[in-house]
Amino acid sequence: MRLRLATWNINSVRPRGDLIGRMVEEIAPDVIALQEIKCQEHEFPREMFEALGYRHFRIHGQKGWHGVAIVSRLPLEDSPPLDVCKNGHARCVGTMVGGVEIQNFYIPAGGDIPDRELNPKFDHKLDFFEKLTAEFGKRDPRNPLIVTGDLNVAHGENDVWNHKYMSKVVSHTPVEVGAMEGLIASGRFIDLPREVVPPSEKLASWWSYRAADFRASNRGLRLDHILISPGLRDAAFHTGKAISKVHEDVRGWDKPSDHAPVTADFMI
């Protein structure tokens, strides 16, 4: 069975019906992991997704801010709950699809000052990474696991538009890069988009609204990730190579999110 996963920071789900409908028509994901839905569970537009063929839901929302959801054409089962947000925000939701565990995260952005003693938001971000690293370090890497979402770190030199400049800016500072690399090492995770686009090439999934033309300014960051356990390697490389893509064109559609969807295909 093909499983096409899309991860997308939708930046408020309720006003984006037309955008979501077009994305579904053109990309046809089986499972969509959403971040920043910015609504409570009872406010989530289930009917809109059901009309598009998604009838299975896992939603963790809160009023006005944050919020994550997984919508699926395929039946969902419960996954082990994770308690990784020390402030109790709606930043994590998980499920099982066809025997594959999917954990969807919206990790805190971290504010402006890259110092956890001076900036509680930055401390919250690093604490989140520490909890995830400890959790996945306990897991058997042979079990099929996808860690996805807006992880709010661009850890590679070519995951940012300017490595030297961005090394001083939250999202690409050395301590955040180290936290992300520690997370990847903890589960021996495979960074699927980088299996397709080599680390020597630029790759981004987020572009600021401040630029009138995001392609002309070309100041993107790769904040959105699909990491898989070794136990999913065969499913991800079933054609002999990984199939994963950042759908940059979606960022240029009418009334877009500032993030583009990222997809990956599996045969499970």
mmCIF file with all atom_site columns, C-alpha atoms in Angstrom, residues 17-159:
data_model
loop_
_atom_site.group_PDB
_atom_site.id
_atom_site.type_symbol
_atom_site.label_atom_id
_atom_site.label_alt_id
_atom_site.label_comp_id
_atom_site.label_asym_id
_atom_site.label_entity_id
_atom_site.label_seq_id
_atom_site.pdbx_PDB_ins_code
_atom_site.Cartn_x
_atom_site.Cartn_y
_atom_site.Cartn_z
_atom_site.occupancy
_atom_site.B_iso_or_equiv
_atom_site.pdbx_formal_charge
_atom_site.auth_seq_id
_atom_site.auth_comp_id
_atom_site.auth_asym_id
_atom_site.auth_atom_id
_atom_site.pdbx_PDB_model_num
ATOM 1   C CA . GLY A 1 17  ? -9.912  25.882 2.697  1.00 0.00 ? 17  GLY A CA 1
ATOM 2   C CA . ASP A 1 18  ? -9.248  26.792 -0.934 1.00 0.00 ? 18  ASP A CA 1
ATOM 3   C CA . LEU A 1 19  ? -5.492  26.405 -0.470 1.00 0.00 ? 19  LEU A CA 1
ATOM 4   C CA . ILE A 1 20  ? -5.915  23.002 1.175  1.00 0.00 ? 20  ILE A CA 1
ATOM 5   C CA . GLY A 1 21  ? -8.335  21.843 -1.510 1.00 0.00 ? 21  GLY A CA 1
ATOM 6   C CA . ARG A 1 22  ? -5.912  22.751 -4.276 1.00 0.00 ? 22  ARG A CA 1
ATOM 7   C CA . MET A 1 23  ? -3.015  21.099 -2.479 1.00 0.00 ? 23  MET A CA 1
ATOM 8   C CA . VAL A 1 24  ? -5.012  17.880 -2.063 1.00 0.00 ? 24  VAL A CA 1
ATOM 9   C CA . GLU A 1 25  ? -6.015  17.893 -5.736 1.00 0.00 ? 25  GLU A CA 1
ATOM 10  C CA . GLU A 1 26  ? -2.460  18.428 -6.997 1.00 0.00 ? 26  GLU A CA 1
ATOM 11  C CA . ILE A 1 27  ? -0.376  16.466 -4.464 1.00 0.00 ? 27  ILE A CA 1
ATOM 12  C CA . ALA A 1 28  ? -2.863  13.792 -3.295 1.00 0.00 ? 28  ALA A CA 1
ATOM 13  C CA . PRO A 1 29  ? -1.426  12.932 0.136  1.00 0.00 ? 29  PRO A CA 1
ATOM 14  C CA . ASP A 1 30  ? -2.929  10.021 2.045  1.00 0.00 ? 30  ASP A CA 1
ATOM 15  C CA . VAL A 1 31  ? -2.029  11.526 5.426  1.00 0.00 ? 31  VAL A CA 1
ATOM 16  C CA . ILE A 1 32  ? -1.538  15.219 6.231  1.00 0.00 ? 32  ILE A CA 1
ATOM 17  C CA . ALA A 1 33  ? 0.299   16.340 9.366  1.00 0.00 ? 33  ALA A CA 1
ATOM 18  C CA . LEU A 1 34  ? -0.672  19.944 10.103 1.00 0.00 ? 34  LEU A CA 1
ATOM 19  C CA . GLN A 1 35  ? 0.917   22.456 12.462 1.00 0.00 ? 35  GLN A CA 1
ATOM 20  C CA . GLU A 1 36  ? -0.291  25.825 13.734 1.00 0.00 ? 36  GLU A CA 1
ATOM 21  C CA . ILE A 1 37  ? -3.951  25.001 13.164 1.00 0.00 ? 37  ILE A CA 1
ATOM 22  C CA . LYS A 1 38  ? -4.787  27.832 15.633 1.00 0.00 ? 38  LYS A CA 1
ATOM 23  C CA . CYS A 1 39  ? -8.122  26.446 16.774 1.00 0.00 ? 39  CYS A CA 1
ATOM 24  C CA . GLN A 1 40  ? -9.636  24.169 19.375 1.00 0.00 ? 40  GLN A CA 1
ATOM 25  C CA . GLU A 1 41  ? -10.647 20.626 18.527 1.00 0.00 ? 41  GLU A CA 1
ATOM 26  C CA . HIS A 1 42  ? -14.360 21.433 18.212 1.00 0.00 ? 42  HIS A CA 1
ATOM 27  C CA . GLU A 1 43  ? -13.518 24.318 15.833 1.00 0.00 ? 43  GLU A CA 1
ATOM 28  C CA . PHE A 1 44  ? -11.454 22.182 13.443 1.00 0.00 ? 44  PHE A CA 1
ATOM 29  C CA . PRO A 1 45  ? -13.079 22.080 9.948  1.00 0.00 ? 45  PRO A CA 1
ATOM 30  C CA . ARG A 1 46  ? -13.745 18.349 9.830  1.00 0.00 ? 46  ARG A CA 1
ATOM 31  C CA . GLU A 1 47  ? -16.504 18.686 7.251  1.00 0.00 ? 47  GLU A CA 1
ATOM 32  C CA . MET A 1 48  ? -14.145 20.366 4.797  1.00 0.00 ? 48  MET A CA 1
ATOM 33  C CA . PHE A 1 49  ? -11.608 17.562 5.121  1.00 0.00 ? 49  PHE A CA 1
ATOM 34  C CA . GLU A 1 50  ? -14.295 14.885 4.948  1.00 0.00 ? 50  GLU A CA 1
ATOM 35  C CA . ALA A 1 51  ? -15.491 16.362 1.647  1.00 0.00 ? 51  ALA A CA 1
ATOM 36  C CA . LEU A 1 52  ? -11.918 15.967 0.383  1.00 0.00 ? 52  LEU A CA 1
ATOM 37  C CA . GLY A 1 53  ? -11.844 12.290 1.428  1.00 0.00 ? 53  GLY A CA 1
ATOM 38  C CA . TYR A 1 54  ? -10.156 12.576 4.833  1.00 0.00 ? 54  TYR A CA 1
ATOM 39  C CA . ARG A 1 55  ? -12.401 10.941 7.407  1.00 0.00 ? 55  ARG A CA 1
ATOM 40  C CA . HIS A 1 56  ? -9.935  10.012 10.145 1.00 0.00 ? 56  HIS A CA 1
ATOM 41  C CA . PHE A 1 57  ? -8.587  12.582 12.584 1.00 0.00 ? 57  PHE A CA 1
ATOM 42  C CA . ARG A 1 58  ? -6.230  13.139 15.466 1.00 0.00 ? 58  ARG A CA 1
ATOM 43  C CA . ILE A 1 59  ? -6.458  16.723 16.714 1.00 0.00 ? 59  ILE A CA 1
ATOM 44  C CA . HIS A 1 60  ? -4.701  18.509 19.556 1.00 0.00 ? 60  HIS A CA 1
ATOM 45  C CA . GLY A 1 61  ? -5.772  22.133 19.520 1.00 0.00 ? 61  GLY A CA 1
ATOM 46  C CA . GLN A 1 62  ? -5.967  25.152 21.756 1.00 0.00 ? 62  GLN A CA 1
ATOM 47  C CA . LYS A 1 63  ? -7.593  28.536 21.582 1.00 0.00 ? 63  LYS A CA 1
ATOM 48  C CA . GLY A 1 64  ? -5.943  30.952 19.176 1.00 0.00 ? 64  GLY A CA 1
ATOM 49  C CA . TRP A 1 65  ? -2.418  29.573 19.109 1.00 0.00 ? 65  TRP A CA 1
ATOM 50  C CA . HIS A 1 66  ? -0.314  26.545 18.189 1.00 0.00 ? 66  HIS A CA 1
ATOM 51  C CA . GLY A 1 67  ? -2.277  23.347 17.624 1.00 0.00 ? 67  GLY A CA 1
ATOM 52  C CA . VAL A 1 68  ? -1.474  20.236 15.582 1.00 0.00 ? 68  VAL A CA 1
ATOM 53  C CA . ALA A 1 69  ? -3.564  17.690 13.715 1.00 0.00 ? 69  ALA A CA 1
ATOM 54  C CA . ILE A 1 70  ? -3.285  14.583 11.568 1.00 0.00 ? 70  ILE A CA 1
ATOM 55  C CA . VAL A 1 71  ? -5.963  13.933 8.924  1.00 0.00 ? 71  VAL A CA 1
ATOM 56  C CA . SER A 1 72  ? -6.026  10.732 6.923  1.00 0.00 ? 72  SER A CA 1
ATOM 57  C CA . ARG A 1 73  ? -7.762  8.846  4.164  1.00 0.00 ? 73  ARG A CA 1
ATOM 58  C CA . LEU A 1 74  ? -6.572  5.670  5.890  1.00 0.00 ? 74  LEU A CA 1
ATOM 59  C CA . PRO A 1 75  ? -7.788  4.363  9.263  1.00 0.00 ? 75  PRO A CA 1
ATOM 60  C CA . LEU A 1 76  ? -5.878  5.593  12.308 1.00 0.00 ? 76  LEU A CA 1
ATOM 61  C CA . GLU A 1 77  ? -4.996  3.830  15.534 1.00 0.00 ? 77  GLU A CA 1
ATOM 62  C CA . ASP A 1 78  ? -3.707  5.214  18.816 1.00 0.00 ? 78  ASP A CA 1
ATOM 63  C CA . SER A 1 79  ? 0.022   5.689  19.311 1.00 0.00 ? 79  SER A CA 1
ATOM 64  C CA . PRO A 1 80  ? 1.971   6.043  22.559 1.00 0.00 ? 80  PRO A CA 1
ATOM 65  C CA . PRO A 1 81  ? 1.246   9.512  24.022 1.00 0.00 ? 81  PRO A CA 1
ATOM 66  C CA . LEU A 1 82  ? 4.206   11.860 24.391 1.00 0.00 ? 82  LEU A CA 1
ATOM 67  C CA . ASP A 1 83  ? 4.511   14.461 27.150 1.00 0.00 ? 83  ASP A CA 1
ATOM 68  C CA . VAL A 1 84  ? 7.259   16.685 25.751 1.00 0.00 ? 84  VAL A CA 1
ATOM 69  C CA . CYS A 1 85  ? 5.975   20.272 26.058 1.00 0.00 ? 85  CYS A CA 1
ATOM 70  C CA . LYS A 1 86  ? 6.759   21.600 29.514 1.00 0.00 ? 86  LYS A CA 1
ATOM 71  C CA . ASN A 1 87  ? 4.348   24.526 29.067 1.00 0.00 ? 87  ASN A CA 1
ATOM 72  C CA . GLY A 1 88  ? 1.418   22.294 28.143 1.00 0.00 ? 88  GLY A CA 1
ATOM 73  C CA . HIS A 1 89  ? 0.895   23.759 24.679 1.00 0.00 ? 89  HIS A CA 1
ATOM 74  C CA . ALA A 1 90  ? -0.820  21.807 21.890 1.00 0.00 ? 90  ALA A CA 1
ATOM 75  C CA . ARG A 1 91  ? 2.398   20.998 20.036 1.00 0.00 ? 91  ARG A CA 1
ATOM 76  C CA . CYS A 1 92  ? 2.361   17.230 19.624 1.00 0.00 ? 92  CYS A CA 1
ATOM 77  C CA . VAL A 1 93  ? -0.056  14.673 18.200 1.00 0.00 ? 93  VAL A CA 1
ATOM 78  C CA . GLY A 1 94  ? 0.589   11.094 17.193 1.00 0.00 ? 94  GLY A CA 1
ATOM 79  C CA . THR A 1 95  ? -1.093  8.142  15.532 1.00 0.00 ? 95  THR A CA 1
ATOM 80  C CA . MET A 1 96  ? -0.510  4.764  13.902 1.00 0.00 ? 96  MET A CA 1
ATOM 81  C CA . VAL A 1 97  ? -1.213  4.221  10.184 1.00 0.00 ? 97  VAL A CA 1
ATOM 82  C CA . GLY A 1 98  ? -0.793  0.757  8.716  1.00 0.00 ? 98  GLY A CA 1
ATOM 83  C CA . GLY A 1 99  ? 1.579   -0.201 11.516 1.00 0.00 ? 99  GLY A CA 1
ATOM 84  C CA . VAL A 1 100 ? 3.664   2.972  11.131 1.00 0.00 ? 100 VAL A CA 1
ATOM 85  C CA . GLU A 1 101 ? 3.883   5.397  14.044 1.00 0.00 ? 101 GLU A CA 1
ATOM 86  C CA . ILE A 1 102 ? 3.652   9.069  13.047 1.00 0.00 ? 102 ILE A CA 1
ATOM 87  C CA . GLN A 1 103 ? 4.544   11.780 15.553 1.00 0.00 ? 103 GLN A CA 1
ATOM 88  C CA . ASN A 1 104 ? 3.737   15.324 14.430 1.00 0.00 ? 104 ASN A CA 1
ATOM 89  C CA . PHE A 1 105 ? 5.364   18.289 16.202 1.00 0.00 ? 105 PHE A CA 1
ATOM 90  C CA . TYR A 1 106 ? 5.268   22.050 16.238 1.00 0.00 ? 106 TYR A CA 1
ATOM 91  C CA . ILE A 1 107 ? 8.417   22.814 18.215 1.00 0.00 ? 107 ILE A CA 1
ATOM 92  C CA . PRO A 1 108 ? 8.621   26.329 19.731 1.00 0.00 ? 108 PRO A CA 1
ATOM 93  C CA . ALA A 1 109 ? 10.263  28.957 17.535 1.00 0.00 ? 109 ALA A CA 1
ATOM 94  C CA . GLY A 1 110 ? 12.355  30.167 20.476 1.00 0.00 ? 110 GLY A CA 1
ATOM 95  C CA . GLY A 1 111 ? 11.987  33.936 20.417 1.00 0.00 ? 111 GLY A CA 1
ATOM 96  C CA . ASP A 1 112 ? 14.778  36.311 19.403 1.00 0.00 ? 112 ASP A CA 1
ATOM 97  C CA . ILE A 1 113 ? 17.576  35.840 21.953 1.00 0.00 ? 113 ILE A CA 1
ATOM 98  C CA . PRO A 1 114 ? 19.543  32.573 21.672 1.00 0.00 ? 114 PRO A CA 1
ATOM 99  C CA . ASP A 1 115 ? 20.197  32.300 25.409 1.00 0.00 ? 115 ASP A CA 1
ATOM 100 C CA . ARG A 1 116 ? 18.110  29.950 27.529 1.00 0.00 ? 116 ARG A CA 1
ATOM 101 C CA . GLU A 1 117 ? 18.849  31.859 30.750 1.00 0.00 ? 117 GLU A CA 1
ATOM 102 C CA . LEU A 1 118 ? 17.792  35.224 29.334 1.00 0.00 ? 118 LEU A CA 1
ATOM 103 C CA . ASN A 1 119 ? 14.973  33.946 27.117 1.00 0.00 ? 119 ASN A CA 1
ATOM 104 C CA . PRO A 1 120 ? 12.337  31.513 28.485 1.00 0.00 ? 120 PRO A CA 1
ATOM 105 C CA . LYS A 1 121 ? 11.099  30.806 24.938 1.00 0.00 ? 121 LYS A CA 1
ATOM 106 C CA . PHE A 1 122 ? 14.548  29.619 23.888 1.00 0.00 ? 122 PHE A CA 1
ATOM 107 C CA . ASP A 1 123 ? 14.814  27.489 27.017 1.00 0.00 ? 123 ASP A CA 1
ATOM 108 C CA . HIS A 1 124 ? 11.416  25.986 26.181 1.00 0.00 ? 124 HIS A CA 1
ATOM 109 C CA . LYS A 1 125 ? 12.647  25.108 22.693 1.00 0.00 ? 125 LYS A CA 1
ATOM 110 C CA . LEU A 1 126 ? 15.812  23.391 23.908 1.00 0.00 ? 126 LEU A CA 1
ATOM 111 C CA . ASP A 1 127 ? 13.882  21.587 26.642 1.00 0.00 ? 127 ASP A CA 1
ATOM 112 C CA . PHE A 1 128 ? 11.505  20.247 23.975 1.00 0.00 ? 128 PHE A CA 1
ATOM 113 C CA . PHE A 1 129 ? 14.446  18.890 21.972 1.00 0.00 ? 129 PHE A CA 1
ATOM 114 C CA . GLU A 1 130 ? 15.996  17.363 25.086 1.00 0.00 ? 130 GLU A CA 1
ATOM 115 C CA . LYS A 1 131 ? 12.778  15.537 25.934 1.00 0.00 ? 131 LYS A CA 1
ATOM 116 C CA . LEU A 1 132 ? 12.366  14.238 22.387 1.00 0.00 ? 132 LEU A CA 1
ATOM 117 C CA . THR A 1 133 ? 15.990  13.124 22.212 1.00 0.00 ? 133 THR A CA 1
ATOM 118 C CA . ALA A 1 134 ? 15.622  11.214 25.468 1.00 0.00 ? 134 ALA A CA 1
ATOM 119 C CA . GLU A 1 135 ? 12.347  9.647  24.336 1.00 0.00 ? 135 GLU A CA 1
ATOM 120 C CA . PHE A 1 136 ? 13.544  8.461  20.939 1.00 0.00 ? 136 PHE A CA 1
ATOM 121 C CA . GLY A 1 137 ? 16.852  7.307  22.378 1.00 0.00 ? 137 GLY A CA 1
ATOM 122 C CA . LYS A 1 138 ? 14.859  4.667  24.276 1.00 0.00 ? 138 LYS A CA 1
ATOM 123 C CA . ARG A 1 139 ? 13.096  3.375  21.164 1.00 0.00 ? 139 ARG A CA 1
ATOM 124 C CA . ASP A 1 140 ? 14.035  0.342  19.100 1.00 0.00 ? 140 ASP A CA 1
ATOM 125 C CA . PRO A 1 141 ? 15.189  1.848  15.770 1.00 0.00 ? 141 PRO A CA 1
ATOM 126 C CA . ARG A 1 142 ? 13.844  -1.209 13.950 1.00 0.00 ? 142 ARG A CA 1
ATOM 127 C CA . ASN A 1 143 ? 10.290  -0.076 14.685 1.00 0.00 ? 143 ASN A CA 1
ATOM 128 C CA . PRO A 1 144 ? 8.701   1.991  11.870 1.00 0.00 ? 144 PRO A CA 1
ATOM 129 C CA . LEU A 1 145 ? 8.531   5.604  13.044 1.00 0.00 ? 145 LEU A CA 1
ATOM 130 C CA . ILE A 1 146 ? 8.107   8.959  11.310 1.00 0.00 ? 146 ILE A CA 1
ATOM 131 C CA . VAL A 1 147 ? 9.005   12.159 13.157 1.00 0.00 ? 147 VAL A CA 1
ATOM 132 C CA . THR A 1 148 ? 7.625   15.111 11.258 1.00 0.00 ? 148 THR A CA 1
ATOM 133 C CA . GLY A 1 149 ? 6.394   18.665 11.473 1.00 0.00 ? 149 GLY A CA 1
ATOM 134 C CA . ASP A 1 150 ? 7.705   22.171 11.903 1.00 0.00 ? 150 ASP A CA 1
ATOM 135 C CA . LEU A 1 151 ? 10.748  21.518 14.065 1.00 0.00 ? 151 LEU A CA 1
ATOM 136 C CA . ASN A 1 152 ? 11.825  25.167 13.786 1.00 0.00 ? 152 ASN A CA 1
ATOM 137 C CA . VAL A 1 153 ? 15.509  24.395 13.195 1.00 0.00 ? 153 VAL A CA 1
ATOM 138 C CA . ALA A 1 154 ? 17.358  24.621 9.897  1.00 0.00 ? 154 ALA A CA 1
ATOM 139 C CA . HIS A 1 155 ? 20.389  22.565 10.840 1.00 0.00 ? 155 HIS A CA 1
ATOM 140 C CA . GLY A 1 156 ? 22.370  22.216 7.620  1.00 0.00 ? 156 GLY A CA 1
ATOM 141 C CA . GLU A 1 157 ? 24.562  24.958 6.151  1.00 0.00 ? 157 GLU A CA 1
ATOM 142 C CA . ASN A 1 158 ? 22.457  24.898 2.995  1.00 0.00 ? 158 ASN A CA 1
ATOM 143 C CA . ASP A 1 159 ? 19.162  24.767 4.902  1.00 0.00 ? 159 ASP A CA 1
#
